[in-house]
mmCIF file with all atom_site columns, C-alpha atoms and ligand atoms in Angstrom:
data_model
loop_
_atom_site.group_PDB
_atom_site.id
_atom_site.type_symbol
_atom_site.label_atom_id
_atom_site.label_alt_id
_atom_site.label_comp_id
_atom_site.label_asym_id
_atom_site.label_entity_id
_atom_site.label_seq_id
_atom_site.pdbx_PDB_ins_code
_atom_site.Cartn_x
_atom_site.Cartn_y
_atom_site.Cartn_z
_atom_site.occupancy
_atom_site.B_iso_or_equiv
_atom_site.pdbx_formal_charge
_atom_site.auth_seq_id
_atom_site.auth_comp_id
_atom_site.auth_asym_id
_atom_site.auth_atom_id
_atom_site.pdbx_PDB_model_num
ATOM   1   C  CA  . MET A 1 1   ? 0.000   0.022   -0.003 1.00 44.00 ? 1   MET A CA  1
ATOM   2   C  CA  . THR A 1 2   ? 1.175   3.565   -0.437 1.00 40.00 ? 2   THR A CA  1
ATOM   3   C  CA  . ASN A 1 3   ? -0.070  6.948   0.751  1.00 39.00 ? 3   ASN A CA  1
ATOM   4   C  CA  . SER A 1 4   ? -0.417  8.483   -2.657 1.00 37.00 ? 4   SER A CA  1
ATOM   5   C  CA  . GLY A 1 5   ? -4.056  9.093   -2.047 1.00 34.00 ? 5   GLY A CA  1
ATOM   6   C  CA  . HIS A 1 6   ? -3.420  10.864  1.205  1.00 35.00 ? 6   HIS A CA  1
ATOM   7   C  CA  . GLU A 1 7   ? -4.149  14.460  1.157  1.00 36.00 ? 7   GLU A CA  1
ATOM   8   C  CA  . MET A 1 8   ? -2.100  17.026  3.031  1.00 35.00 ? 8   MET A CA  1
ATOM   9   C  CA  . LYS A 1 9   ? -3.831  18.944  5.656  1.00 37.00 ? 9   LYS A CA  1
ATOM   10  C  CA  . SER A 1 10  ? -3.814  22.717  5.611  1.00 37.00 ? 10  SER A CA  1
ATOM   11  C  CA  . GLY A 1 11  ? -1.131  24.085  7.605  1.00 36.00 ? 11  GLY A CA  1
ATOM   12  C  CA  . ALA A 1 12  ? 1.113   21.252  6.809  1.00 39.00 ? 12  ALA A CA  1
ATOM   13  C  CA  . THR A 1 13  ? 1.805   22.257  3.332  1.00 43.00 ? 13  THR A CA  1
ATOM   14  C  CA  . THR A 1 14  ? 5.157   23.597  4.082  1.00 48.00 ? 14  THR A CA  1
ATOM   15  C  CA  . GLU A 1 15  ? 6.247   20.174  5.458  1.00 52.00 ? 15  GLU A CA  1
ATOM   16  C  CA  . PRO A 1 16  ? 8.021   17.826  3.084  1.00 53.00 ? 16  PRO A CA  1
ATOM   17  C  CA  . LYS A 1 17  ? 5.521   15.153  1.915  1.00 59.00 ? 17  LYS A CA  1
ATOM   18  C  CA  . GLN A 1 18  ? 6.459   11.870  3.745  1.00 53.00 ? 18  GLN A CA  1
ATOM   19  C  CA  . PRO A 1 19  ? 7.415   9.103   1.422  1.00 60.00 ? 19  PRO A CA  1
ATOM   20  C  CA  . PRO A 1 20  ? 4.973   6.168   0.909  1.00 85.00 ? 20  PRO A CA  1
ATOM   21  C  CA  . VAL A 1 21  ? 5.649   2.678   2.322  1.00 95.00 ? 21  VAL A CA  1
ATOM   22  C  CA  . SER A 1 22  ? 5.533   -0.955  0.662  1.00 97.00 ? 22  SER A CA  1
ATOM   23  C  CA  . ILE A 1 23  ? 4.030   -3.747  2.679  1.00 97.00 ? 23  ILE A CA  1
ATOM   24  C  CA  . VAL A 1 24  ? 4.100   -7.446  1.834  1.00 97.00 ? 24  VAL A CA  1
ATOM   25  C  CA  . VAL A 1 25  ? 2.179   -9.654  4.046  1.00 98.00 ? 25  VAL A CA  1
ATOM   26  C  CA  . ILE A 1 26  ? 3.725   -13.193 4.499  1.00 98.00 ? 26  ILE A CA  1
ATOM   27  C  CA  . PRO A 1 27  ? 1.237   -15.692 6.319  1.00 97.00 ? 27  PRO A CA  1
ATOM   28  C  CA  . VAL A 1 28  ? 3.133   -17.860 8.545  1.00 97.00 ? 28  VAL A CA  1
ATOM   29  C  CA  . THR A 1 29  ? 2.476   -20.611 10.879 1.00 95.00 ? 29  THR A CA  1
ATOM   30  C  CA  . PRO A 1 30  ? -0.605  -23.169 10.636 1.00 94.00 ? 30  PRO A CA  1
ATOM   31  C  CA  . PHE A 1 31  ? -2.557  -20.026 12.175 1.00 95.00 ? 31  PHE A CA  1
ATOM   32  C  CA  . GLN A 1 32  ? -1.761  -18.123 8.966  1.00 97.00 ? 32  GLN A CA  1
ATOM   33  C  CA  . GLN A 1 33  ? -0.462  -15.260 10.879 1.00 97.00 ? 33  GLN A CA  1
ATOM   34  C  CA  . ASN A 1 34  ? -0.044  -12.001 8.915  1.00 98.00 ? 34  ASN A CA  1
ATOM   35  C  CA  . CYS A 1 35  ? 3.745   -11.450 9.219  1.00 98.00 ? 35  CYS A CA  1
ATOM   36  C  CA  . SER A 1 36  ? 4.397   -8.121  7.422  1.00 98.00 ? 36  SER A CA  1
ATOM   37  C  CA  . LEU A 1 37  ? 7.459   -6.836  5.728  1.00 98.00 ? 37  LEU A CA  1
ATOM   38  C  CA  . ILE A 1 38  ? 7.227   -3.144  5.488  1.00 98.00 ? 38  ILE A CA  1
ATOM   39  C  CA  . TRP A 1 39  ? 9.851   -0.742  4.023  1.00 98.00 ? 39  TRP A CA  1
ATOM   40  C  CA  . SER A 1 40  ? 10.387  2.736   2.463  1.00 97.00 ? 40  SER A CA  1
ATOM   41  C  CA  . PRO A 1 41  ? 10.740  2.340   -1.345 1.00 95.00 ? 41  PRO A CA  1
ATOM   42  C  CA  . GLU A 1 42  ? 13.114  5.335   -1.274 1.00 94.00 ? 42  GLU A CA  1
ATOM   43  C  CA  . THR A 1 43  ? 15.606  3.997   1.136  1.00 96.00 ? 43  THR A CA  1
ATOM   44  C  CA  . LYS A 1 44  ? 14.705  0.199   0.889  1.00 97.00 ? 44  LYS A CA  1
ATOM   45  C  CA  . LYS A 1 45  ? 15.030  0.371   4.936  1.00 98.00 ? 45  LYS A CA  1
ATOM   46  C  CA  . GLY A 1 46  ? 12.266  -1.370  6.885  1.00 98.00 ? 46  GLY A CA  1
ATOM   47  C  CA  . ALA A 1 47  ? 11.166  -3.662  9.539  1.00 98.00 ? 47  ALA A CA  1
ATOM   48  C  CA  . VAL A 1 48  ? 9.438   -7.070  10.078 1.00 98.00 ? 48  VAL A CA  1
ATOM   49  C  CA  . VAL A 1 49  ? 6.310   -6.976  12.037 1.00 98.00 ? 49  VAL A CA  1
ATOM   50  C  CA  . ASP A 1 50  ? 5.386   -10.352 13.889 1.00 98.00 ? 50  ASP A CA  1
ATOM   51  C  CA  . PRO A 1 51  ? 7.731   -13.041 12.530 1.00 98.00 ? 51  PRO A CA  1
ATOM   52  C  CA  . GLY A 1 52  ? 5.736   -15.880 14.007 1.00 97.00 ? 52  GLY A CA  1
ATOM   53  C  CA  . GLY A 1 53  ? 7.465   -18.494 12.277 1.00 96.00 ? 53  GLY A CA  1
ATOM   54  C  CA  . ASP A 1 54  ? 8.555   -19.967 8.749  1.00 96.00 ? 54  ASP A CA  1
ATOM   55  C  CA  . VAL A 1 55  ? 11.691  -17.844 9.102  1.00 97.00 ? 55  VAL A CA  1
ATOM   56  C  CA  . GLU A 1 56  ? 13.176  -19.135 5.640  1.00 97.00 ? 56  GLU A CA  1
ATOM   57  C  CA  . THR A 1 57  ? 10.161  -17.970 3.982  1.00 98.00 ? 57  THR A CA  1
ATOM   58  C  CA  . ILE A 1 58  ? 10.420  -14.419 5.549  1.00 98.00 ? 58  ILE A CA  1
ATOM   59  C  CA  . VAL A 1 59  ? 14.132  -14.341 4.740  1.00 98.00 ? 59  VAL A CA  1
ATOM   60  C  CA  . LYS A 1 60  ? 13.298  -15.347 1.036  1.00 98.00 ? 60  LYS A CA  1
ATOM   61  C  CA  . VAL A 1 61  ? 10.900  -12.470 0.821  1.00 98.00 ? 61  VAL A CA  1
ATOM   62  C  CA  . ILE A 1 62  ? 13.334  -9.929  2.287  1.00 98.00 ? 62  ILE A CA  1
ATOM   63  C  CA  . LYS A 1 63  ? 15.875  -10.812 -0.355 1.00 98.00 ? 63  LYS A CA  1
ATOM   64  C  CA  . GLU A 1 64  ? 13.381  -10.994 -3.174 1.00 98.00 ? 64  GLU A CA  1
ATOM   65  C  CA  . TYR A 1 65  ? 12.354  -7.280  -2.485 1.00 97.00 ? 65  TYR A CA  1
ATOM   66  C  CA  . GLY A 1 66  ? 15.866  -6.335  -1.527 1.00 98.00 ? 66  GLY A CA  1
ATOM   67  C  CA  . VAL A 1 67  ? 14.984  -4.728  1.893  1.00 98.00 ? 67  VAL A CA  1
ATOM   68  C  CA  . GLU A 1 68  ? 17.496  -3.841  4.473  1.00 98.00 ? 68  GLU A CA  1
ATOM   69  C  CA  . VAL A 1 69  ? 15.568  -4.813  7.791  1.00 98.00 ? 69  VAL A CA  1
ATOM   70  C  CA  . GLU A 1 70  ? 16.599  -2.574  10.738 1.00 98.00 ? 70  GLU A CA  1
ATOM   71  C  CA  . LYS A 1 71  ? 14.336  -3.965  13.423 1.00 98.00 ? 71  LYS A CA  1
ATOM   72  C  CA  . ILE A 1 72  ? 11.745  -6.549  14.369 1.00 98.00 ? 72  ILE A CA  1
ATOM   73  C  CA  . ILE A 1 73  ? 8.544   -5.278  15.869 1.00 98.00 ? 73  ILE A CA  1
ATOM   74  C  CA  . LEU A 1 74  ? 6.127   -7.437  18.128 1.00 98.00 ? 74  LEU A CA  1
ATOM   75  C  CA  . THR A 1 75  ? 2.402   -6.723  18.716 1.00 98.00 ? 75  THR A CA  1
ATOM   76  C  CA  . HIS A 1 76  ? 2.152   -9.247  21.573 1.00 98.00 ? 76  HIS A CA  1
ATOM   77  C  CA  . GLY A 1 77  ? 3.572   -12.471 23.037 1.00 98.00 ? 77  GLY A CA  1
ATOM   78  C  CA  . HIS A 1 78  ? 1.537   -15.410 21.348 1.00 97.00 ? 78  HIS A CA  1
ATOM   79  C  CA  . ILE A 1 79  ? 3.668   -17.854 19.506 1.00 96.00 ? 79  ILE A CA  1
ATOM   80  C  CA  . ASP A 1 80  ? 2.203   -17.359 16.141 1.00 96.00 ? 80  ASP A CA  1
ATOM   81  C  CA  . HIS A 1 81  ? 3.510   -13.670 16.339 1.00 98.00 ? 81  HIS A CA  1
ATOM   82  C  CA  . ILE A 1 82  ? 6.858   -14.228 18.031 1.00 97.00 ? 82  ILE A CA  1
ATOM   83  C  CA  . GLY A 1 83  ? 7.861   -17.903 17.204 1.00 97.00 ? 83  GLY A CA  1
ATOM   84  C  CA  . GLY A 1 84  ? 10.601  -16.855 14.560 1.00 97.00 ? 84  GLY A CA  1
ATOM   85  C  CA  . ALA A 1 85  ? 11.672  -13.660 16.237 1.00 98.00 ? 85  ALA A CA  1
ATOM   86  C  CA  . ALA A 1 86  ? 14.748  -14.864 17.969 1.00 97.00 ? 86  ALA A CA  1
ATOM   87  C  CA  . ASP A 1 87  ? 16.009  -16.846 14.904 1.00 97.00 ? 87  ASP A CA  1
ATOM   88  C  CA  . LEU A 1 88  ? 15.295  -13.917 12.460 1.00 98.00 ? 88  LEU A CA  1
ATOM   89  C  CA  . ALA A 1 89  ? 16.814  -11.353 14.922 1.00 98.00 ? 89  ALA A CA  1
ATOM   90  C  CA  . ALA A 1 90  ? 20.001  -13.614 15.061 1.00 98.00 ? 90  ALA A CA  1
ATOM   91  C  CA  . GLN A 1 91  ? 20.126  -13.950 11.408 1.00 98.00 ? 91  GLN A CA  1
ATOM   92  C  CA  . LEU A 1 92  ? 19.831  -10.349 10.523 1.00 98.00 ? 92  LEU A CA  1
ATOM   93  C  CA  . GLY A 1 93  ? 21.745  -8.880  13.483 1.00 98.00 ? 93  GLY A CA  1
ATOM   94  C  CA  . VAL A 1 94  ? 18.915  -6.565  14.503 1.00 98.00 ? 94  VAL A CA  1
ATOM   95  C  CA  . LYS A 1 95  ? 17.019  -5.749  17.732 1.00 98.00 ? 95  LYS A CA  1
ATOM   96  C  CA  . VAL A 1 96  ? 13.592  -6.957  18.896 1.00 98.00 ? 96  VAL A CA  1
ATOM   97  C  CA  . ILE A 1 97  ? 11.136  -4.149  19.796 1.00 98.00 ? 97  ILE A CA  1
ATOM   98  C  CA  . GLY A 1 98  ? 7.924   -4.596  21.710 1.00 98.00 ? 98  GLY A CA  1
ATOM   99  C  CA  . PRO A 1 99  ? 5.583   -5.605  23.076 1.00 98.00 ? 99  PRO A CA  1
ATOM   100 C  CA  . HIS A 1 100 ? 4.387   -4.105  26.308 1.00 98.00 ? 100 HIS A CA  1
ATOM   101 C  CA  . LYS A 1 101 ? 6.244   -5.546  29.462 1.00 98.00 ? 101 LYS A CA  1
ATOM   102 C  CA  . ALA A 1 102 ? 2.836   -7.008  30.571 1.00 98.00 ? 102 ALA A CA  1
ATOM   103 C  CA  . ASP A 1 103 ? 3.407   -9.827  27.961 1.00 98.00 ? 103 ASP A CA  1
ATOM   104 C  CA  . GLU A 1 104 ? 6.566   -11.018 29.587 1.00 98.00 ? 104 GLU A CA  1
ATOM   105 C  CA  . PRO A 1 105 ? 5.048   -13.734 31.238 1.00 97.00 ? 105 PRO A CA  1
ATOM   106 C  CA  . LEU A 1 106 ? 3.570   -15.003 27.944 1.00 96.00 ? 106 LEU A CA  1
ATOM   107 C  CA  . ILE A 1 107 ? 6.802   -14.652 26.146 1.00 97.00 ? 107 ILE A CA  1
ATOM   108 C  CA  . GLU A 1 108 ? 8.649   -16.531 28.915 1.00 96.00 ? 108 GLU A CA  1
ATOM   109 C  CA  . ARG A 1 109 ? 6.234   -19.470 28.616 1.00 94.00 ? 109 ARG A CA  1
ATOM   110 C  CA  . VAL A 1 110 ? 6.634   -19.849 24.823 1.00 93.00 ? 110 VAL A CA  1
ATOM   111 C  CA  . ALA A 1 111 ? 7.527   -23.415 25.075 1.00 91.00 ? 111 ALA A CA  1
ATOM   112 C  CA  . ASP A 1 112 ? 4.237   -24.190 26.866 1.00 92.00 ? 112 ASP A CA  1
ATOM   113 C  CA  . GLN A 1 113 ? 2.462   -22.203 24.038 1.00 93.00 ? 113 GLN A CA  1
ATOM   114 C  CA  . ALA A 1 114 ? 4.162   -24.457 21.459 1.00 92.00 ? 114 ALA A CA  1
ATOM   115 C  CA  . LYS A 1 115 ? 3.107   -27.520 23.358 1.00 91.00 ? 115 LYS A CA  1
ATOM   116 C  CA  . GLN A 1 116 ? -0.534  -26.416 23.804 1.00 90.00 ? 116 GLN A CA  1
ATOM   117 C  CA  . PHE A 1 117 ? -0.908  -25.815 20.104 1.00 89.00 ? 117 PHE A CA  1
ATOM   118 C  CA  . GLY A 1 118 ? 1.310   -28.693 18.930 1.00 88.00 ? 118 GLY A CA  1
ATOM   119 C  CA  . LEU A 1 119 ? 3.649   -26.570 17.392 1.00 87.00 ? 119 LEU A CA  1
ATOM   120 C  CA  . PRO A 1 120 ? 7.467   -27.322 17.116 1.00 84.00 ? 120 PRO A CA  1
ATOM   121 C  CA  . ASP A 1 121 ? 9.505   -25.909 20.082 1.00 83.00 ? 121 ASP A CA  1
ATOM   122 C  CA  . VAL A 1 122 ? 10.892  -22.464 19.170 1.00 89.00 ? 122 VAL A CA  1
ATOM   123 C  CA  . LYS A 1 123 ? 13.886  -20.508 20.472 1.00 90.00 ? 123 LYS A CA  1
ATOM   124 C  CA  . PRO A 1 124 ? 12.721  -18.000 23.319 1.00 92.00 ? 124 PRO A CA  1
ATOM   125 C  CA  . VAL A 1 125 ? 12.880  -14.298 22.334 1.00 96.00 ? 125 VAL A CA  1
ATOM   126 C  CA  . ARG A 1 126 ? 14.211  -11.633 24.765 1.00 96.00 ? 126 ARG A CA  1
ATOM   127 C  CA  . PRO A 1 127 ? 12.706  -8.258  23.425 1.00 98.00 ? 127 PRO A CA  1
ATOM   128 C  CA  . ASP A 1 128 ? 15.566  -5.396  23.345 1.00 98.00 ? 128 ASP A CA  1
ATOM   129 C  CA  . GLU A 1 129 ? 12.998  -2.873  24.108 1.00 98.00 ? 129 GLU A CA  1
ATOM   130 C  CA  . TRP A 1 130 ? 9.575   -2.805  25.892 1.00 98.00 ? 130 TRP A CA  1
ATOM   131 C  CA  . LEU A 1 131 ? 7.123   -0.423  24.668 1.00 98.00 ? 131 LEU A CA  1
ATOM   132 C  CA  . ASP A 1 132 ? 4.344   1.705   26.488 1.00 98.00 ? 132 ASP A CA  1
ATOM   133 C  CA  . GLU A 1 133 ? 1.326   3.722   25.661 1.00 98.00 ? 133 GLU A CA  1
ATOM   134 C  CA  . GLY A 1 134 ? 2.304   6.937   23.859 1.00 97.00 ? 134 GLY A CA  1
ATOM   135 C  CA  . ASP A 1 135 ? 5.694   5.735   22.732 1.00 98.00 ? 135 ASP A CA  1
ATOM   136 C  CA  . MET A 1 136 ? 6.740   6.540   19.162 1.00 98.00 ? 136 MET A CA  1
ATOM   137 C  CA  . VAL A 1 137 ? 8.553   3.882   17.101 1.00 98.00 ? 137 VAL A CA  1
ATOM   138 C  CA  . GLU A 1 138 ? 10.389  4.624   13.767 1.00 98.00 ? 138 GLU A CA  1
ATOM   139 C  CA  . PHE A 1 139 ? 10.529  2.177   11.106 1.00 97.00 ? 139 PHE A CA  1
ATOM   140 C  CA  . ALA A 1 140 ? 10.318  2.024   7.266  1.00 97.00 ? 140 ALA A CA  1
ATOM   141 C  CA  . GLY A 1 141 ? 10.922  5.788   7.362  1.00 95.00 ? 141 GLY A CA  1
ATOM   142 C  CA  . ARG A 1 142 ? 7.473   6.475   9.274  1.00 96.00 ? 142 ARG A CA  1
ATOM   143 C  CA  . ASN A 1 143 ? 6.742   7.235   12.780 1.00 97.00 ? 143 ASN A CA  1
ATOM   144 C  CA  . PHE A 1 144 ? 4.248   4.847   14.620 1.00 98.00 ? 144 PHE A CA  1
ATOM   145 C  CA  . GLU A 1 145 ? 2.448   5.587   17.730 1.00 98.00 ? 145 GLU A CA  1
ATOM   146 C  CA  . VAL A 1 146 ? 2.082   2.794   20.331 1.00 98.00 ? 146 VAL A CA  1
ATOM   147 C  CA  . LEU A 1 147 ? -1.305  2.051   21.688 1.00 98.00 ? 147 LEU A CA  1
ATOM   148 C  CA  . HIS A 1 148 ? -1.336  -0.248  24.656 1.00 98.00 ? 148 HIS A CA  1
ATOM   149 C  CA  . CYS A 1 149 ? -4.520  -2.440  24.082 1.00 98.00 ? 149 CYS A CA  1
ATOM   150 C  CA  . PRO A 1 150 ? -4.726  -5.213  26.616 1.00 98.00 ? 150 PRO A CA  1
ATOM   151 C  CA  . GLY A 1 151 ? -7.411  -7.942  26.691 1.00 98.00 ? 151 GLY A CA  1
ATOM   152 C  CA  . HIS A 1 152 ? -6.507  -10.520 24.085 1.00 98.00 ? 152 HIS A CA  1
ATOM   153 C  CA  . ALA A 1 153 ? -3.012  -10.280 25.596 1.00 98.00 ? 153 ALA A CA  1
ATOM   154 C  CA  . PRO A 1 154 ? -2.116  -7.940  28.675 1.00 98.00 ? 154 PRO A CA  1
ATOM   155 C  CA  . GLY A 1 155 ? 0.863   -6.551  26.856 1.00 98.00 ? 155 GLY A CA  1
ATOM   156 C  CA  . HIS A 1 156 ? -0.650  -6.119  23.313 1.00 98.00 ? 156 HIS A CA  1
ATOM   157 C  CA  . VAL A 1 157 ? 0.282   -2.950  21.551 1.00 98.00 ? 157 VAL A CA  1
ATOM   158 C  CA  . VAL A 1 158 ? -1.030  -1.525  18.166 1.00 98.00 ? 158 VAL A CA  1
ATOM   159 C  CA  . PHE A 1 159 ? 1.064   0.470   16.002 1.00 98.00 ? 159 PHE A CA  1
ATOM   160 C  CA  . PHE A 1 160 ? -0.479  3.643   14.288 1.00 98.00 ? 160 PHE A CA  1
ATOM   161 C  CA  . ASP A 1 161 ? 0.609   5.872   11.720 1.00 98.00 ? 161 ASP A CA  1
ATOM   162 C  CA  . ARG A 1 162 ? -1.440  8.937   12.167 1.00 97.00 ? 162 ARG A CA  1
ATOM   163 C  CA  . ASP A 1 163 ? -0.408  10.583  8.941  1.00 95.00 ? 163 ASP A CA  1
ATOM   164 C  CA  . LEU A 1 164 ? -0.820  7.545   6.857  1.00 96.00 ? 164 LEU A CA  1
ATOM   165 C  CA  . ARG A 1 165 ? -4.161  6.612   8.663  1.00 97.00 ? 165 ARG A CA  1
ATOM   166 C  CA  . PHE A 1 166 ? -2.992  3.201   9.059  1.00 98.00 ? 166 PHE A CA  1
ATOM   167 C  CA  . ALA A 1 167 ? -2.460  0.712   12.088 1.00 98.00 ? 167 ALA A CA  1
ATOM   168 C  CA  . PHE A 1 168 ? -1.041  -2.837  12.681 1.00 98.00 ? 168 PHE A CA  1
ATOM   169 C  CA  . SER A 1 169 ? -3.744  -4.049  14.889 1.00 98.00 ? 169 SER A CA  1
ATOM   170 C  CA  . GLY A 1 170 ? -2.421  -7.559  15.737 1.00 98.00 ? 170 GLY A CA  1
ATOM   171 C  CA  . ASP A 1 171 ? -5.018  -9.683  17.415 1.00 98.00 ? 171 ASP A CA  1
ATOM   172 C  CA  . VAL A 1 172 ? -7.163  -6.805  18.927 1.00 98.00 ? 172 VAL A CA  1
ATOM   173 C  CA  . LEU A 1 173 ? -9.347  -6.193  15.988 1.00 98.00 ? 173 LEU A CA  1
ATOM   174 C  CA  . PHE A 1 174 ? -10.277 -8.270  12.952 1.00 98.00 ? 174 PHE A CA  1
ATOM   175 C  CA  . ALA A 1 175 ? -12.324 -7.632  9.874  1.00 98.00 ? 175 ALA A CA  1
ATOM   176 C  CA  . GLY A 1 176 ? -15.666 -8.852  11.195 1.00 97.00 ? 176 GLY A CA  1
ATOM   177 C  CA  . SER A 1 177 ? -14.513 -10.198 14.639 1.00 98.00 ? 177 SER A CA  1
ATOM   178 C  CA  . ILE A 1 178 ? -12.207 -9.412  17.699 1.00 98.00 ? 178 ILE A CA  1
ATOM   179 C  CA  . GLY A 1 179 ? -9.455  -11.252 19.318 1.00 97.00 ? 179 GLY A CA  1
ATOM   180 C  CA  . ARG A 1 180 ? -10.087 -14.358 21.524 1.00 97.00 ? 180 ARG A CA  1
ATOM   181 C  CA  . THR A 1 181 ? -9.998  -13.805 25.106 1.00 97.00 ? 181 THR A CA  1
ATOM   182 C  CA  . ASP A 1 182 ? -9.946  -17.620 26.349 1.00 95.00 ? 182 ASP A CA  1
ATOM   183 C  CA  . LEU A 1 183 ? -6.068  -17.891 26.258 1.00 93.00 ? 183 LEU A CA  1
ATOM   184 C  CA  . PRO A 1 184 ? -4.133  -17.352 29.494 1.00 92.00 ? 184 PRO A CA  1
ATOM   185 C  CA  . LEU A 1 185 ? -4.164  -13.839 30.704 1.00 95.00 ? 185 LEU A CA  1
ATOM   186 C  CA  . GLY A 1 186 ? -6.917  -12.812 28.246 1.00 97.00 ? 186 GLY A CA  1
ATOM   187 C  CA  . ASP A 1 187 ? -10.048 -10.748 29.472 1.00 98.00 ? 187 ASP A CA  1
ATOM   188 C  CA  . HIS A 1 188 ? -13.010 -10.021 27.413 1.00 97.00 ? 188 HIS A CA  1
ATOM   189 C  CA  . ASP A 1 189 ? -14.021 -6.674  29.021 1.00 97.00 ? 189 ASP A CA  1
ATOM   190 C  CA  . THR A 1 190 ? -10.749 -5.440  28.900 1.00 98.00 ? 190 THR A CA  1
ATOM   191 C  CA  . LEU A 1 191 ? -10.519 -6.193  25.156 1.00 98.00 ? 191 LEU A CA  1
ATOM   192 C  CA  . ILE A 1 192 ? -13.660 -4.358  24.530 1.00 97.00 ? 192 ILE A CA  1
ATOM   193 C  CA  . ARG A 1 193 ? -12.614 -1.460  26.420 1.00 97.00 ? 193 ARG A CA  1
ATOM   194 C  CA  . SER A 1 194 ? -9.205  -1.334  24.547 1.00 98.00 ? 194 SER A CA  1
ATOM   195 C  CA  . ILE A 1 195 ? -11.128 -1.321  21.187 1.00 98.00 ? 195 ILE A CA  1
ATOM   196 C  CA  . LYS A 1 196 ? -13.730 1.344   22.134 1.00 96.00 ? 196 LYS A CA  1
ATOM   197 C  CA  . GLU A 1 197 ? -11.254 3.600   24.100 1.00 97.00 ? 197 GLU A CA  1
ATOM   198 C  CA  . LYS A 1 198 ? -8.249  3.164   21.824 1.00 98.00 ? 198 LYS A CA  1
ATOM   199 C  CA  . MET A 1 199 ? -8.928  1.948   18.395 1.00 97.00 ? 199 MET A CA  1
ATOM   200 C  CA  . LEU A 1 200 ? -12.303 3.162   17.399 1.00 97.00 ? 200 LEU A CA  1
ATOM   201 C  CA  . PRO A 1 201 ? -11.431 6.923   18.230 1.00 97.00 ? 201 PRO A CA  1
ATOM   202 C  CA  . LEU A 1 202 ? -8.524  6.818   15.738 1.00 98.00 ? 202 LEU A CA  1
ATOM   203 C  CA  . GLY A 1 203 ? -11.293 7.575   12.973 1.00 98.00 ? 203 GLY A CA  1
ATOM   204 C  CA  . ASP A 1 204 ? -13.473 5.805   10.538 1.00 98.00 ? 204 ASP A CA  1
ATOM   205 C  CA  . ASP A 1 205 ? -11.042 6.512   7.682  1.00 98.00 ? 205 ASP A CA  1
ATOM   206 C  CA  . VAL A 1 206 ? -8.162  4.581   9.281  1.00 98.00 ? 206 VAL A CA  1
ATOM   207 C  CA  . SER A 1 207 ? -7.340  1.277   7.700  1.00 97.00 ? 207 SER A CA  1
ATOM   208 C  CA  . PHE A 1 208 ? -5.720  -1.545  9.572  1.00 98.00 ? 208 PHE A CA  1
ATOM   209 C  CA  . LEU A 1 209 ? -4.032  -4.783  8.953  1.00 98.00 ? 209 LEU A CA  1
ATOM   210 C  CA  . PRO A 1 210 ? -4.834  -7.480  11.517 1.00 98.00 ? 210 PRO A CA  1
ATOM   211 C  CA  . GLY A 1 211 ? -2.812  -10.573 12.634 1.00 98.00 ? 211 GLY A CA  1
ATOM   212 C  CA  . HIS A 1 212 ? -4.968  -12.757 10.826 1.00 98.00 ? 212 HIS A CA  1
ATOM   213 C  CA  . GLY A 1 213 ? -7.364  -12.544 7.673  1.00 98.00 ? 213 GLY A CA  1
ATOM   214 C  CA  . GLU A 1 214 ? -8.197  -9.592  5.539  1.00 97.00 ? 214 GLU A CA  1
ATOM   215 C  CA  . ALA A 1 215 ? -7.477  -5.720  6.166  1.00 98.00 ? 215 ALA A CA  1
ATOM   216 C  CA  . SER A 1 216 ? -10.425 -3.421  7.068  1.00 98.00 ? 216 SER A CA  1
ATOM   217 C  CA  . THR A 1 217 ? -11.219 0.016   8.166  1.00 98.00 ? 217 THR A CA  1
ATOM   218 C  CA  . ILE A 1 218 ? -12.423 1.391   11.549 1.00 98.00 ? 218 ILE A CA  1
ATOM   219 C  CA  . GLY A 1 219 ? -15.421 2.742   9.927  1.00 97.00 ? 219 GLY A CA  1
ATOM   220 C  CA  . HIS A 1 220 ? -16.402 -0.378  8.373  1.00 97.00 ? 220 HIS A CA  1
ATOM   221 C  CA  . GLU A 1 221 ? -15.971 -2.369  11.722 1.00 97.00 ? 221 GLU A CA  1
ATOM   222 C  CA  . ARG A 1 222 ? -17.784 0.202   13.646 1.00 96.00 ? 222 ARG A CA  1
ATOM   223 C  CA  . GLN A 1 223 ? -20.809 -0.241  11.288 1.00 96.00 ? 223 GLN A CA  1
ATOM   224 C  CA  . THR A 1 224 ? -20.672 -3.999  10.722 1.00 97.00 ? 224 THR A CA  1
ATOM   225 C  CA  . ASN A 1 225 ? -18.545 -5.872  13.259 1.00 97.00 ? 225 ASN A CA  1
ATOM   226 C  CA  . PRO A 1 226 ? -21.250 -7.882  15.461 1.00 95.00 ? 226 PRO A CA  1
ATOM   227 C  CA  . PHE A 1 227 ? -19.150 -7.360  18.592 1.00 92.00 ? 227 PHE A CA  1
ATOM   228 C  CA  . PHE A 1 228 ? -19.904 -3.562  18.546 1.00 81.00 ? 228 PHE A CA  1
ATOM   229 C  CA  . LYS A 1 229 ? -23.833 -4.030  18.196 1.00 71.00 ? 229 LYS A CA  1
HETATM 230 ZN ZN1 . LIG B 2 .   ? -2.701  -13.583 19.768 1.00 91.16 ? 301 LIG B ZN1 1
HETATM 231 ZN ZN1 . LIG B 2 .   ? -2.548  -14.504 16.348 1.00 91.16 ? 302 LIG B ZN1 1
#
């Protein structure tokens, strides 16, 4: 996707227009998790969001597009999102950023998660940097705001590019659904509060890419998602 359709707001006309970004979604693990490779077409520098597994495939796609990956970004500590992070970080020699520290207990129990879902054991990842509400993370030449959205997982974060009107929503909000809350440390009421207080106010025009399935917009979900009826 690019921001070519984005109109400059009045008052911002003297600022240089931010370059667009390119995103390729790489479905990984038996959960078909939307691992994303995002980069600036200008500099070819970028990041991998949620490398849950199938590291060889991710590396192949990185090479195919000639992207220089500078960091690995995690939305939350479930195995389908973090399973390949340690391996990929070691191979690329880059840091792992996120999620919120409240997911540390989940990340530490990644071996139990593997067993629970019948997945092969994975190398445990140690994030180099925890994130908190209001933090800014720079990748692919863009500045993403960090929204702490607990409920699906206690340390779940969403990355929002306010100028591009785009978010990586992980497993908080899906097209037509919301994240499950029956896993350890999940809580339904907390998740609904996160969506209503953090995600819906971003604006109906904001599009988002979830951790599974199709992309959507906040406006479409506000009107059609059965969980807000
Ligand atoms: Zn999850
Ligand atoms: Zn997931």
